mmCIF file of C-alpha atoms in Angstrom:
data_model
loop_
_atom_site.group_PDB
_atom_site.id
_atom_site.type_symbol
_atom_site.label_atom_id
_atom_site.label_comp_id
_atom_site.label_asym_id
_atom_site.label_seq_id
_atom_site.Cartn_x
_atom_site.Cartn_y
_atom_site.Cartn_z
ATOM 1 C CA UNK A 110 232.440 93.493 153.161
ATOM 2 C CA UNK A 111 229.401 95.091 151.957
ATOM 3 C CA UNK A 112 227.181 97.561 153.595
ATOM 4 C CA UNK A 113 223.631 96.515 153.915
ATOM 5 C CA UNK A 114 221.297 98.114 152.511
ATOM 6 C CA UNK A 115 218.697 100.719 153.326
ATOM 7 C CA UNK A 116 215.430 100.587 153.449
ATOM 8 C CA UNK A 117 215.193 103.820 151.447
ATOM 9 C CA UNK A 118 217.718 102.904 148.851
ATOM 10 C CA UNK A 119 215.979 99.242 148.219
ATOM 11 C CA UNK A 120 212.924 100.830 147.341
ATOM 12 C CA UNK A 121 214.538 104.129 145.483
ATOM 13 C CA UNK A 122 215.734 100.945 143.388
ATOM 14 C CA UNK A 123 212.840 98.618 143.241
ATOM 15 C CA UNK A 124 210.863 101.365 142.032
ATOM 16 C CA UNK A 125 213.144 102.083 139.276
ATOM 17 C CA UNK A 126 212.846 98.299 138.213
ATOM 18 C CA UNK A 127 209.363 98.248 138.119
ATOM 19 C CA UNK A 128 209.695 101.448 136.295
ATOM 20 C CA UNK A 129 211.215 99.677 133.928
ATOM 21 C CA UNK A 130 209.844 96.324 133.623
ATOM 22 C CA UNK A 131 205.838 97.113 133.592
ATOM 23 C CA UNK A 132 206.219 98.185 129.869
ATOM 24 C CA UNK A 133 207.924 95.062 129.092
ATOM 25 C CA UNK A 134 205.264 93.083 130.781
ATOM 26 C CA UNK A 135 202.877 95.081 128.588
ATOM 27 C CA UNK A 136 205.423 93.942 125.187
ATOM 28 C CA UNK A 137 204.816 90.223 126.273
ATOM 29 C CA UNK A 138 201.122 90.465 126.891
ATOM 30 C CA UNK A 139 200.428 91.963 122.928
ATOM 31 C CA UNK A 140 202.841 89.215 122.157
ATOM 32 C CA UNK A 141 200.986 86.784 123.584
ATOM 33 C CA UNK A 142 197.840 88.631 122.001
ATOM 34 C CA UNK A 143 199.396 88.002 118.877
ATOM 35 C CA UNK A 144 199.906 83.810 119.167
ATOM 36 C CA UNK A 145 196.415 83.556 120.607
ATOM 37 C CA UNK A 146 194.935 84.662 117.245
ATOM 38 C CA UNK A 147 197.632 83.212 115.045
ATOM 39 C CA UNK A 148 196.406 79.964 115.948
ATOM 40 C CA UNK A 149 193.194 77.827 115.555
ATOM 41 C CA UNK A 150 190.084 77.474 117.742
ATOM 42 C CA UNK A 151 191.929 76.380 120.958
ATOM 43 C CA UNK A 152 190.694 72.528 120.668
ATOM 44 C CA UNK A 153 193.955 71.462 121.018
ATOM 45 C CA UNK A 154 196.101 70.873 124.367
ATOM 46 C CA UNK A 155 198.880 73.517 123.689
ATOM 47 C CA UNK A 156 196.149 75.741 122.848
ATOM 48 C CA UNK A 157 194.547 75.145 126.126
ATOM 49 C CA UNK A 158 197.933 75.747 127.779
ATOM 50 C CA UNK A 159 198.438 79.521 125.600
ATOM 51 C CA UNK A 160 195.138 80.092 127.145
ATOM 52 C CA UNK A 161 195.556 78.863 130.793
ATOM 53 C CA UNK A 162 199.333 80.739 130.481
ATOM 54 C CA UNK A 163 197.315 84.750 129.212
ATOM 55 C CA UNK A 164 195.060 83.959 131.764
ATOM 56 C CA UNK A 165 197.601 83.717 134.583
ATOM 57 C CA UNK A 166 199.730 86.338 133.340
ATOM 58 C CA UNK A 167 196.800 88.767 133.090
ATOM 59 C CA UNK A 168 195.364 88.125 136.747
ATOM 60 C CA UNK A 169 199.030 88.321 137.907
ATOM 61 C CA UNK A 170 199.563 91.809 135.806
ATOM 62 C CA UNK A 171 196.213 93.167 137.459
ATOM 63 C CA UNK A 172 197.089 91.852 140.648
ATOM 64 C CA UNK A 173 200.665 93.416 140.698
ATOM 65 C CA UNK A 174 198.191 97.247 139.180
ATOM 66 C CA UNK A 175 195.894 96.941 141.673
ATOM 67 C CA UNK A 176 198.240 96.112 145.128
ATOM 68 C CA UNK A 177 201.405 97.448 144.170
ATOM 69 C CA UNK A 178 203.039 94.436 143.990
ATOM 70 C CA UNK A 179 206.289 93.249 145.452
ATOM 71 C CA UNK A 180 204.486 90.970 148.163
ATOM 72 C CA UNK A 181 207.661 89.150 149.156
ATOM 73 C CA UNK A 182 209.534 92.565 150.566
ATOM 74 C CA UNK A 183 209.131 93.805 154.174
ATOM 75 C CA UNK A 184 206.267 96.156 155.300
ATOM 76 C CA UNK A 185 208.329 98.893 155.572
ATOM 77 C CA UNK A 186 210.041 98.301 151.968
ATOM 78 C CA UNK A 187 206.717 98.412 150.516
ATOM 79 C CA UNK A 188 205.702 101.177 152.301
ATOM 80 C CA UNK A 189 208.266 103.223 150.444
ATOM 81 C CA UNK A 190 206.911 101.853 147.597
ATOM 82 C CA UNK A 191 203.497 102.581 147.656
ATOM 83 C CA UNK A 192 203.894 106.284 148.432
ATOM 84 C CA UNK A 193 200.993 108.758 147.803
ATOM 85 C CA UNK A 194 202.266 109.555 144.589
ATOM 86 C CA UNK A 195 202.851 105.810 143.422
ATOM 87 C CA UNK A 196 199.061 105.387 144.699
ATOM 88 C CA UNK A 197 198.201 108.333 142.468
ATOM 89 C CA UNK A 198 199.828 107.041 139.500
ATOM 90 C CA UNK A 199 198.286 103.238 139.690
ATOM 91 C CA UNK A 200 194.951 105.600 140.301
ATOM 92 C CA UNK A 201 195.459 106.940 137.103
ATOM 93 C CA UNK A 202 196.756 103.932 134.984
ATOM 94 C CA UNK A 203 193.541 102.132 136.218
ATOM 95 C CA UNK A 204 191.425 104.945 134.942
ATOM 96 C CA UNK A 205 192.965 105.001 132.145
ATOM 97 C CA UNK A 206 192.682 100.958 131.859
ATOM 98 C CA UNK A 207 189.368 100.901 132.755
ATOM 99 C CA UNK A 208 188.804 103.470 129.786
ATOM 100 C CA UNK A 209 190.824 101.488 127.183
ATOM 101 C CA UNK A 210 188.390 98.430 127.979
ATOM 102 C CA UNK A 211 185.391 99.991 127.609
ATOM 103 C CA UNK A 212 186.410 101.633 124.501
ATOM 104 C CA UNK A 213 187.577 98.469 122.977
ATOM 105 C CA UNK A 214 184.379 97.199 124.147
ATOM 106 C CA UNK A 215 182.481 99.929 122.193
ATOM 107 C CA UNK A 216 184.229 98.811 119.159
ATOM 108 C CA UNK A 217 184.180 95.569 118.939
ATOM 109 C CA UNK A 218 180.438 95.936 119.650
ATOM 110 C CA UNK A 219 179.886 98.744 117.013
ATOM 111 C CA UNK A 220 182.683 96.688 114.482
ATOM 112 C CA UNK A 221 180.602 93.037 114.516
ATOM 113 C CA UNK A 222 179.169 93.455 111.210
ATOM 114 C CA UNK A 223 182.288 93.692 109.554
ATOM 115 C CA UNK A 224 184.263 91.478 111.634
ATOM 116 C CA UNK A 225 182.937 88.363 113.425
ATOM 117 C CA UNK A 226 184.863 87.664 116.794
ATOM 118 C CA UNK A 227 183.807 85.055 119.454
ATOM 119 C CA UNK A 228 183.118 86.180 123.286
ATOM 120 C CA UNK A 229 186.535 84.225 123.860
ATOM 121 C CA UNK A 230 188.776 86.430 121.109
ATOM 122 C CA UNK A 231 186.516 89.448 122.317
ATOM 123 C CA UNK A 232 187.032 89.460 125.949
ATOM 124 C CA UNK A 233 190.275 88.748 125.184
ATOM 125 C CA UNK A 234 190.847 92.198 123.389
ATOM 126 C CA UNK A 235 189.222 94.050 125.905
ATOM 127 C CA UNK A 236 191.101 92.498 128.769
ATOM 128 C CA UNK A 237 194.537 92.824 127.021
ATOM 129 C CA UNK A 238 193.800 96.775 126.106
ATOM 130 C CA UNK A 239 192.826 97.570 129.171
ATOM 131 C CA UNK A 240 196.081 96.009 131.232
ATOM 132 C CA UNK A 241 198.202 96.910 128.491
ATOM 133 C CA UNK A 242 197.232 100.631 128.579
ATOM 134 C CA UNK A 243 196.981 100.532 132.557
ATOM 135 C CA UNK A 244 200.758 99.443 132.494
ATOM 136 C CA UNK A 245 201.942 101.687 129.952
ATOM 137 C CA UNK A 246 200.659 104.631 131.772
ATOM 138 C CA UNK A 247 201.594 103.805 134.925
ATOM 139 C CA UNK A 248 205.244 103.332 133.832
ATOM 140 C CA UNK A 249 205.194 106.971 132.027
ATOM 141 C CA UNK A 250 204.090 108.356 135.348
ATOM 142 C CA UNK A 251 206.816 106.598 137.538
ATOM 143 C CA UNK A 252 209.447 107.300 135.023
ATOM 144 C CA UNK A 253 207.928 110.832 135.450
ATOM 145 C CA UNK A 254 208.334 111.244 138.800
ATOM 146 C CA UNK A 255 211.445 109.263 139.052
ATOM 147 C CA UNK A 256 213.399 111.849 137.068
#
């Protein structure tokens, strides 16, 4: 029969996990980036569908940056998780999000002479850079601290 398991271990583990699946979250989102603009003006159903599916998958990634995630575990479970120094590392991934964006921002803003992008393709980059760079960081800095 097995032991159950601690409160402490469950989140020593969890946060491992998420260690290690926030930069594959990030691989799918620039995959997805990649289909959106591999494909036509998004008149079409399926194209609506890509669309509704980024946006979904982006609130959900921002959602997960910006709480933590992990909303079906107990209180105390994600207490362990969100530990000062998890705190201070989703601090710093959305700083450095938030700096991605508005750099992506600047140049798509200072690049539309060369390159003509619609406010749908354009918010679309900034959005993407932003939670893919948030993620990325904050996955270096758990690994980090993880050990």
């Amino acid at each position: 029969m097995t032991e159950p398991v601690s409160n402490v271990d469950l989140a020593d583990r969890l946060a491992r996990r998420r260690a290690r699946v926030l930069p594959v979250l990030g691989l799918f989102l620039l995959i997805q980036q990649s289909a959106y603009f591999a494909h036509g003006d998004g008149a079409r159903l399926v194209d609506q569908v890509r669309i509704g599916a980024w946006v979904a998958m982006s609130a959900v990634i921002l959602f997960v940056l910006t709480t933590g995630g992990f909303w079906f575990r107990t209180a105390p479970v994600r207490a362990l998780l969100n530990d000062e120094g998890t705190l201070a590392n989703r601090a710093a991934a959305l700083s450095t999000g938030f700096i991605s964006a508005m750099l992506s921002a600047i140049l798509l803003y200072v690049m539309q002479g060369a390159w003509e992008f619609s406010a749908a393709e354009a918010i679309h980059l900034i959005v993407t850079a932003g939670l893919v760079s948030a993620l990325i960081r904050f996955a270096v800095l758990e690994r980090r601290a993880l050990g």
